[in-house]
Amino acid sequence: MKKVIVFGGASAIAVEVEKLFALEEAELCLLDLKLSRLETVKKDIIARSKTRIELLEFNALDFEAHQQTFEKAVELLGGVDIVLIAYGTLPNQSEMEQDNLKAIREFNVNGLSVISLSTVVSNYFEKVGKGTLAVISSVAGDRGRKSNYLYGSAKGATSLFLQGLRNRLSSTGVNIITIKPGMVATPMTANMPKSFLFSKAEAVGRGIYNAINNGKDIAYVPGFWRCVMLVIKLIPEFIFKKMNL
Ligand SMILES: NC(=O)c1ccc[n+]([C@@H]2O[C@H](COP(=O)([O-])OP(=O)(O)OC[C@H]3O[C@@H](n4cnc5c(N)ncnc54)[C@H](OP(=O)(O)O)[C@@H]3O)[C@@H](O)[C@H]2O)c1
């Protein structure tokens, strides 16, 4: 029986992944900012499938507590096979341009805290010789754009960090998976006008579940985003900087 820990276990995308793991009766430990939201998620999952679900409160900005919180989650499950890091925030870019302290806070949530947790988790997996760490980054981290470069730079830093970590651990039994979703209709994007490029959380959750089970290195979800980002990355900078993206 798989043991799965999810940081950001109440995120709309993560919940879809959790439902799929619960169907195979994996044991789950879910962590998020608010225990009350996790309890709602737990009720929803338990109503569909019989599995054990543990809950823990967790604030990504409490860097000092990362090691201890992870150890607590492992202890509750009696081990761990898969860790998914799924929390995040989508800050207002114009606000970030005017307030350096808010910008640093958001960068800490979406970038540095993920790097800190990935360090803790991967060291554990390296010691036991196996395990899968999957982290939700974003296509926004593939190229800086004026509409969201604070968020994008934190996701870009995360993706690059994971690439190095994967390189370091390639000869061990540890898988490091970078998940790059495109735009997804969730509470995070509730205020954004929707277009045909938006996916449903359910489909993205299924893509993440498959990427974890197939041990992919980098998964664009849905897959067409790989082509979209390839084209975007090929645009020469002198043209790209004048584009309204
Ligand atoms: N939605 C998209 O279009 C999209 C696209 C690409 C990548 N992603 C990434 O996918 C992941 C999941 O996003 P989502 O769309 O499912 O978002 P969501 O439903 O808004 O969930 C985000 C979760 O992160 C939690 N969180 C925020 N700050 C936290 C902190 N300091 N410590 C611990 N937890 C914290 C939130 O808790 P509260 O609600 O209580 O604040 C919430 O449960 C994120 O990493 C996001 O960046 C999303």
mmCIF file of C-alpha atoms and ligand atoms in Angstrom:
data_model
loop_
_atom_site.group_PDB
_atom_site.id
_atom_site.type_symbol
_atom_site.label_atom_id
_atom_site.label_comp_id
_atom_site.label_asym_id
_atom_site.label_seq_id
_atom_site.Cartn_x
_atom_site.Cartn_y
_atom_site.Cartn_z
ATOM 1 C CA MET A 1 0.000 0.000 0.000
ATOM 2 C CA LYS A 2 1.498 3.367 -1.077
ATOM 3 C CA LYS A 3 2.065 6.108 1.475
ATOM 4 C CA VAL A 4 1.648 9.624 0.076
ATOM 5 C CA ILE A 5 2.333 13.014 1.695
ATOM 6 C CA VAL A 6 0.861 16.134 0.063
ATOM 7 C CA PHE A 7 2.001 19.621 1.052
ATOM 8 C CA GLY A 8 -0.828 21.881 -0.087
ATOM 9 C CA GLY A 9 -3.275 19.007 0.264
ATOM 10 C CA ALA A 10 -6.303 21.326 0.077
ATOM 11 C CA SER A 11 -5.325 22.839 -3.286
ATOM 12 C CA ALA A 12 -7.917 22.186 -5.977
ATOM 13 C CA ILE A 13 -5.390 20.427 -8.223
ATOM 14 C CA ALA A 14 -3.902 18.340 -5.389
ATOM 15 C CA VAL A 15 -7.364 17.150 -4.290
ATOM 16 C CA GLU A 16 -7.883 15.580 -7.738
ATOM 17 C CA VAL A 17 -4.578 13.702 -7.415
ATOM 18 C CA GLU A 18 -5.479 12.596 -3.876
ATOM 19 C CA LYS A 19 -8.832 11.167 -5.028
ATOM 20 C CA LEU A 20 -6.982 8.935 -7.508
ATOM 21 C CA PHE A 21 -4.473 7.730 -4.911
ATOM 22 C CA ALA A 22 -7.336 7.099 -2.487
ATOM 23 C CA LEU A 23 -9.050 4.868 -5.074
ATOM 24 C CA GLU A 24 -6.045 2.552 -4.933
ATOM 25 C CA GLU A 25 -6.250 2.749 -1.119
ATOM 26 C CA ALA A 26 -2.985 4.609 -0.703
ATOM 27 C CA GLU A 27 -2.567 6.083 2.778
ATOM 28 C CA LEU A 28 -2.480 9.883 2.722
ATOM 29 C CA CYS A 29 -1.088 12.609 4.950
ATOM 30 C CA LEU A 30 -2.366 16.007 3.818
ATOM 31 C CA LEU A 31 -0.861 19.302 4.970
ATOM 32 C CA ASP A 32 -2.125 22.812 4.321
ATOM 33 C CA LEU A 33 -2.557 26.236 5.927
ATOM 34 C CA LYS A 34 -6.042 25.604 7.335
ATOM 35 C CA LEU A 35 -7.030 22.387 9.092
ATOM 36 C CA SER A 36 -10.731 23.210 8.515
ATOM 37 C CA ARG A 37 -10.255 23.062 4.720
ATOM 38 C CA LEU A 38 -8.328 19.809 5.021
ATOM 39 C CA GLU A 39 -11.169 18.300 7.059
ATOM 40 C CA THR A 40 -13.612 19.128 4.243
ATOM 41 C CA VAL A 41 -11.259 17.521 1.712
ATOM 42 C CA LYS A 42 -10.913 14.425 3.907
ATOM 43 C CA LYS A 43 -14.724 14.013 4.181
ATOM 44 C CA ASP A 44 -15.044 14.300 0.411
ATOM 45 C CA ILE A 45 -12.365 11.679 -0.271
ATOM 46 C CA ILE A 46 -13.555 9.272 2.431
ATOM 47 C CA ALA A 47 -17.086 9.424 0.954
ATOM 48 C CA ARG A 48 -15.727 7.918 -2.286
ATOM 49 C CA SER A 49 -13.066 5.502 -1.106
ATOM 50 C CA LYS A 50 -11.924 3.674 1.972
ATOM 51 C CA THR A 51 -8.489 4.845 2.967
ATOM 52 C CA ARG A 52 -6.558 6.286 5.906
ATOM 53 C CA ILE A 53 -6.076 10.053 5.812
ATOM 54 C CA GLU A 54 -4.007 12.017 8.325
ATOM 55 C CA LEU A 55 -4.116 15.818 8.472
ATOM 56 C CA LEU A 56 -1.551 18.377 9.621
ATOM 57 C CA GLU A 57 -1.487 22.167 9.684
ATOM 58 C CA PHE A 58 1.445 23.595 7.757
ATOM 59 C CA ASN A 59 2.668 27.068 6.842
ATOM 60 C CA ALA A 60 5.262 27.019 4.063
ATOM 61 C CA LEU A 61 6.719 30.280 5.379
ATOM 62 C CA ASP A 62 7.756 28.625 8.642
ATOM 63 C CA PHE A 63 11.060 27.422 7.200
ATOM 64 C CA GLU A 64 12.427 26.418 10.609
ATOM 65 C CA ALA A 65 9.610 23.867 10.999
ATOM 66 C CA HIS A 66 10.008 22.129 7.605
ATOM 67 C CA GLN A 67 12.222 19.298 8.832
ATOM 68 C CA GLN A 68 10.117 18.603 11.899
ATOM 69 C CA THR A 69 6.798 18.806 10.045
ATOM 70 C CA PHE A 70 7.987 16.366 7.388
ATOM 71 C CA GLU A 71 9.240 13.966 10.055
ATOM 72 C CA LYS A 72 5.871 14.201 11.830
ATOM 73 C CA ALA A 73 4.038 13.344 8.594
ATOM 74 C CA VAL A 74 6.342 10.356 7.958
ATOM 75 C CA GLU A 75 5.804 9.175 11.521
ATOM 76 C CA LEU A 76 1.998 9.425 11.182
ATOM 77 C CA LEU A 77 2.050 7.247 8.054
ATOM 78 C CA GLY A 78 4.825 4.954 9.276
ATOM 79 C CA GLY A 79 6.950 5.777 6.201
ATOM 80 C CA VAL A 80 6.499 7.500 2.848
ATOM 81 C CA ASP A 81 6.823 6.538 -0.836
ATOM 82 C CA ILE A 82 5.616 9.677 -2.611
ATOM 83 C CA VAL A 83 5.667 13.365 -1.684
ATOM 84 C CA LEU A 84 3.732 15.929 -3.721
ATOM 85 C CA ILE A 85 4.388 19.643 -3.143
ATOM 86 C CA ALA A 86 1.322 21.472 -4.407
ATOM 87 C CA TYR A 87 0.697 24.663 -2.434
ATOM 88 C CA GLY A 88 1.139 28.111 -3.961
ATOM 89 C CA THR A 89 -0.212 31.617 -4.417
ATOM 90 C CA LEU A 90 -0.738 33.726 -7.525
ATOM 91 C CA PRO A 91 0.200 37.268 -6.512
ATOM 92 C CA ASN A 92 -1.020 40.416 -8.229
ATOM 93 C CA GLN A 93 1.927 41.399 -10.433
ATOM 94 C CA SER A 94 1.331 45.193 -10.353
ATOM 95 C CA GLU A 95 1.152 45.114 -6.568
ATOM 96 C CA MET A 96 4.454 43.177 -6.462
ATOM 97 C CA GLU A 97 6.121 45.871 -8.586
ATOM 98 C CA GLN A 98 5.286 48.510 -5.947
ATOM 99 C CA ASP A 99 6.039 46.598 -2.751
ATOM 100 C CA ASN A 100 9.375 44.803 -2.449
ATOM 101 C CA LEU A 101 8.519 43.172 0.884
ATOM 102 C CA LYS A 102 5.280 41.656 -0.444
ATOM 103 C CA ALA A 103 7.213 40.505 -3.508
ATOM 104 C CA ILE A 104 9.790 38.729 -1.342
ATOM 105 C CA ARG A 105 7.040 37.095 0.727
ATOM 106 C CA GLU A 106 5.376 35.705 -2.402
ATOM 107 C CA PHE A 107 8.728 34.565 -3.795
ATOM 108 C CA ASN A 108 9.356 32.789 -0.492
ATOM 109 C CA VAL A 109 6.025 30.921 -0.693
ATOM 110 C CA ASN A 110 6.318 29.887 -4.351
ATOM 111 C CA GLY A 111 10.084 29.482 -4.614
ATOM 112 C CA LEU A 112 12.319 29.352 -1.551
ATOM 113 C CA SER A 113 9.983 27.359 0.696
ATOM 114 C CA VAL A 114 9.616 24.744 -2.048
ATOM 115 C CA ILE A 115 13.403 24.548 -2.391
ATOM 116 C CA SER A 116 13.719 24.166 1.390
ATOM 117 C CA LEU A 117 11.107 21.393 1.583
ATOM 118 C CA SER A 118 12.507 19.611 -1.475
ATOM 119 C CA THR A 119 15.904 19.560 0.261
ATOM 120 C CA VAL A 120 14.410 17.991 3.398
ATOM 121 C CA VAL A 121 12.362 15.406 1.468
ATOM 122 C CA SER A 122 15.050 14.421 -1.045
ATOM 123 C CA ASN A 123 17.649 13.914 1.698
ATOM 124 C CA TYR A 124 15.236 11.535 3.434
ATOM 125 C CA PHE A 125 14.612 9.602 0.200
ATOM 126 C CA GLU A 126 18.344 9.493 -0.578
ATOM 127 C CA LYS A 127 19.017 8.009 2.861
ATOM 128 C CA VAL A 128 16.373 5.265 2.473
ATOM 129 C CA GLY A 129 17.435 4.686 -1.158
ATOM 130 C CA LYS A 130 14.031 5.195 -2.840
ATOM 131 C CA GLY A 131 11.052 7.502 -3.188
ATOM 132 C CA THR A 132 9.344 9.983 -5.482
ATOM 133 C CA LEU A 133 9.271 13.739 -5.011
ATOM 134 C CA ALA A 134 6.825 15.481 -7.362
ATOM 135 C CA VAL A 135 6.586 19.266 -7.306
ATOM 136 C CA ILE A 136 4.017 21.461 -9.038
ATOM 137 C CA SER A 137 5.943 24.221 -10.768
ATOM 138 C CA SER A 138 4.367 26.005 -13.763
ATOM 139 C CA VAL A 139 4.767 26.849 -17.437
ATOM 140 C CA ALA A 140 5.044 30.425 -16.094
ATOM 141 C CA GLY A 141 8.570 29.483 -14.968
ATOM 142 C CA ASP A 142 9.726 28.775 -18.544
ATOM 143 C CA ARG A 143 9.933 32.411 -19.655
ATOM 144 C CA GLY A 144 9.552 35.750 -17.838
ATOM 145 C CA ARG A 145 6.526 37.817 -18.904
ATOM 146 C CA LYS A 146 5.418 41.241 -17.736
ATOM 147 C CA SER A 147 2.021 39.982 -16.568
ATOM 148 C CA ASN A 148 3.389 37.567 -13.943
ATOM 149 C CA TYR A 149 7.169 37.617 -13.674
ATOM 150 C CA LEU A 150 7.301 37.589 -9.858
ATOM 151 C CA TYR A 151 5.325 34.325 -9.736
ATOM 152 C CA GLY A 152 7.130 33.087 -12.879
ATOM 153 C CA SER A 153 10.592 33.726 -11.446
ATOM 154 C CA ALA A 154 9.760 31.754 -8.271
ATOM 155 C CA LYS A 155 8.467 28.841 -10.389
ATOM 156 C CA GLY A 156 11.491 29.138 -12.718
ATOM 157 C CA ALA A 157 13.866 28.962 -9.730
ATOM 158 C CA THR A 158 11.969 25.909 -8.484
ATOM 159 C CA SER A 159 12.184 24.134 -11.866
ATOM 160 C CA LEU A 160 15.916 24.813 -12.162
ATOM 161 C CA PHE A 161 16.553 23.649 -8.605
ATOM 162 C CA LEU A 162 14.638 20.407 -9.268
ATOM 163 C CA GLN A 163 16.617 19.843 -12.472
ATOM 164 C CA GLY A 164 19.882 20.006 -10.513
ATOM 165 C CA LEU A 165 18.480 17.812 -7.753
ATOM 166 C CA ARG A 166 17.369 15.209 -10.343
ATOM 167 C CA ASN A 167 20.861 15.294 -11.834
ATOM 168 C CA ARG A 168 22.433 14.774 -8.388
ATOM 169 C CA LEU A 169 20.157 11.851 -7.521
ATOM 170 C CA SER A 170 20.017 10.192 -10.949
ATOM 171 C CA SER A 171 22.072 7.167 -9.867
ATOM 172 C CA THR A 172 19.925 6.575 -6.759
ATOM 173 C CA GLY A 173 16.424 5.119 -6.526
ATOM 174 C CA VAL A 174 14.949 8.606 -6.032
ATOM 175 C CA ASN A 175 12.668 10.162 -8.689
ATOM 176 C CA ILE A 176 12.371 13.924 -8.920
ATOM 177 C CA ILE A 177 9.379 15.004 -11.004
ATOM 178 C CA THR A 178 8.759 18.575 -12.158
ATOM 179 C CA ILE A 179 5.107 19.183 -13.013
ATOM 180 C CA LYS A 180 4.364 22.138 -15.279
ATOM 181 C CA PRO A 181 0.645 22.818 -15.605
ATOM 182 C CA GLY A 182 -0.674 25.481 -17.947
ATOM 183 C CA MET A 183 -3.674 27.532 -16.837
ATOM 184 C CA VAL A 184 -6.164 25.623 -14.679
ATOM 185 C CA ALA A 185 -9.613 26.728 -13.469
ATOM 186 C CA THR A 186 -9.185 26.680 -9.656
ATOM 187 C CA PRO A 187 -9.681 29.168 -6.803
ATOM 188 C CA MET A 188 -6.190 30.488 -7.663
ATOM 189 C CA THR A 189 -7.332 31.704 -11.076
ATOM 190 C CA ALA A 190 -10.919 32.553 -10.094
ATOM 191 C CA ASN A 191 -10.427 36.247 -10.969
ATOM 192 C CA MET A 192 -8.863 35.619 -14.378
ATOM 193 C CA PRO A 193 -10.952 35.747 -17.559
ATOM 194 C CA LYS A 194 -11.188 32.175 -18.874
ATOM 195 C CA SER A 195 -10.100 31.145 -22.379
ATOM 196 C CA PHE A 196 -9.881 27.861 -24.330
ATOM 197 C CA LEU A 197 -6.381 27.421 -22.872
ATOM 198 C CA PHE A 198 -7.804 26.746 -19.400
ATOM 199 C CA SER A 199 -7.976 23.121 -18.240
ATOM 200 C CA LYS A 200 -10.117 21.511 -15.570
ATOM 201 C CA ALA A 201 -8.465 20.587 -12.260
ATOM 202 C CA GLU A 202 -9.719 17.026 -12.695
ATOM 203 C CA ALA A 203 -7.831 16.532 -15.992
ATOM 204 C CA VAL A 204 -4.682 18.118 -14.599
ATOM 205 C CA GLY A 205 -4.907 15.958 -11.467
ATOM 206 C CA ARG A 206 -5.130 12.847 -13.676
ATOM 207 C CA GLY A 207 -2.068 14.052 -15.662
ATOM 208 C CA ILE A 208 -0.081 14.529 -12.451
ATOM 209 C CA TYR A 209 -1.144 11.114 -11.099
ATOM 210 C CA ASN A 210 -0.005 9.479 -14.370
ATOM 211 C CA ALA A 211 3.303 11.386 -14.383
ATOM 212 C CA ILE A 212 4.011 10.190 -10.833
ATOM 213 C CA ASN A 213 3.132 6.578 -11.643
ATOM 214 C CA ASN A 214 5.208 6.651 -14.848
ATOM 215 C CA GLY A 215 8.215 8.247 -13.124
ATOM 216 C CA LYS A 216 8.467 11.100 -15.656
ATOM 217 C CA ASP A 217 11.206 13.714 -15.196
ATOM 218 C CA ILE A 218 9.277 16.724 -16.458
ATOM 219 C CA ALA A 219 5.550 16.646 -17.175
ATOM 220 C CA TYR A 220 3.685 19.426 -18.954
ATOM 221 C CA VAL A 221 -0.015 19.046 -18.113
ATOM 222 C CA PRO A 222 -1.936 18.933 -20.370
ATOM 223 C CA GLY A 223 0.811 17.740 -22.751
ATOM 224 C CA PHE A 224 0.138 20.357 -25.470
ATOM 225 C CA TRP A 225 1.800 22.969 -23.209
ATOM 226 C CA ARG A 226 5.183 21.408 -24.079
ATOM 227 C CA CYS A 227 4.718 22.565 -27.693
ATOM 228 C CA VAL A 228 3.272 25.957 -26.696
ATOM 229 C CA MET A 229 6.237 26.664 -24.412
ATOM 230 C CA LEU A 230 8.731 25.401 -26.997
ATOM 231 C CA VAL A 231 7.436 28.029 -29.429
ATOM 232 C CA ILE A 232 7.356 30.737 -26.738
ATOM 233 C CA LYS A 233 10.951 29.979 -25.716
ATOM 234 C CA LEU A 234 12.117 30.159 -29.354
ATOM 235 C CA ILE A 235 10.901 33.739 -29.857
ATOM 236 C CA PRO A 236 13.999 35.997 -29.957
ATOM 237 C CA GLU A 237 14.253 38.312 -26.950
ATOM 238 C CA PHE A 238 14.252 41.517 -29.073
ATOM 239 C CA ILE A 239 10.781 40.528 -30.354
ATOM 240 C CA PHE A 240 9.537 38.923 -27.119
ATOM 241 C CA LYS A 241 10.212 42.038 -25.023
ATOM 242 C CA LYS A 242 7.794 44.044 -27.216
ATOM 243 C CA MET A 243 5.019 41.456 -27.040
ATOM 244 C CA ASN A 244 2.025 42.025 -24.802
ATOM 245 C CA LEU A 245 1.949 38.740 -22.869
HETATM 246 N N1 LIG B 1 -4.307 27.145 -11.209
HETATM 247 C C1 LIG B 1 -3.410 27.310 -12.172
HETATM 248 O O1 LIG B 1 -3.697 27.881 -13.262
HETATM 249 C C2 LIG B 1 -1.997 26.800 -12.001
HETATM 250 C C3 LIG B 1 -1.148 26.770 -13.118
HETATM 251 C C4 LIG B 1 0.153 26.318 -12.968
HETATM 252 C C5 LIG B 1 0.602 25.896 -11.738
HETATM 253 N N2 LIG B 1 -0.234 25.958 -10.660
HETATM 254 C C6 LIG B 1 0.301 25.525 -9.371
HETATM 255 O O2 LIG B 1 -0.450 24.419 -8.920
HETATM 256 C C7 LIG B 1 -0.413 24.371 -7.494
HETATM 257 C C8 LIG B 1 -1.837 24.220 -6.965
HETATM 258 O O3 LIG B 1 -2.579 25.362 -7.367
HETATM 259 P P1 LIG B 1 -4.176 25.435 -7.369
HETATM 260 O O4 LIG B 1 -4.568 26.094 -8.628
HETATM 261 O O5 LIG B 1 -4.721 24.095 -7.018
HETATM 262 O O6 LIG B 1 -4.415 26.482 -6.188
HETATM 263 P P2 LIG B 1 -5.424 26.598 -4.960
HETATM 264 O O7 LIG B 1 -6.626 25.744 -5.129
HETATM 265 O O8 LIG B 1 -5.575 28.064 -4.745
HETATM 266 O O9 LIG B 1 -4.564 25.977 -3.762
HETATM 267 C C9 LIG B 1 -3.403 26.569 -3.261
HETATM 268 C C10 LIG B 1 -3.248 26.024 -1.852
HETATM 269 O O10 LIG B 1 -2.011 26.502 -1.293
HETATM 270 C C11 LIG B 1 -2.285 26.864 0.059
HETATM 271 N N3 LIG B 1 -1.295 27.819 0.540
HETATM 272 C C12 LIG B 1 -1.147 29.123 0.201
HETATM 273 N N4 LIG B 1 -0.149 29.680 0.905
HETATM 274 C C13 LIG B 1 0.357 28.706 1.699
HETATM 275 C C14 LIG B 1 1.365 28.669 2.684
HETATM 276 N N5 LIG B 1 2.076 29.760 3.012
HETATM 277 N N6 LIG B 1 1.618 27.505 3.325
HETATM 278 C C15 LIG B 1 0.890 26.394 3.044
HETATM 279 N N7 LIG B 1 -0.107 26.358 2.131
HETATM 280 C C16 LIG B 1 -0.368 27.512 1.478
HETATM 281 C C17 LIG B 1 -3.671 27.500 -0.023
HETATM 282 O O11 LIG B 1 -4.255 27.622 1.266
HETATM 283 P P3 LIG B 1 -5.389 28.782 1.516
HETATM 284 O O12 LIG B 1 -6.398 28.634 0.416
HETATM 285 O O13 LIG B 1 -5.898 28.477 2.885
HETATM 286 O O14 LIG B 1 -4.663 30.093 1.413
HETATM 287 C C18 LIG B 1 -4.379 26.486 -0.911
HETATM 288 O O15 LIG B 1 -4.878 25.385 -0.190
HETATM 289 C C19 LIG B 1 0.307 25.644 -7.048
HETATM 290 O O16 LIG B 1 1.672 25.358 -6.842
HETATM 291 C C20 LIG B 1 0.170 26.548 -8.267
HETATM 292 O O17 LIG B 1 1.197 27.527 -8.311
HETATM 293 C C21 LIG B 1 -1.534 26.378 -10.751
#
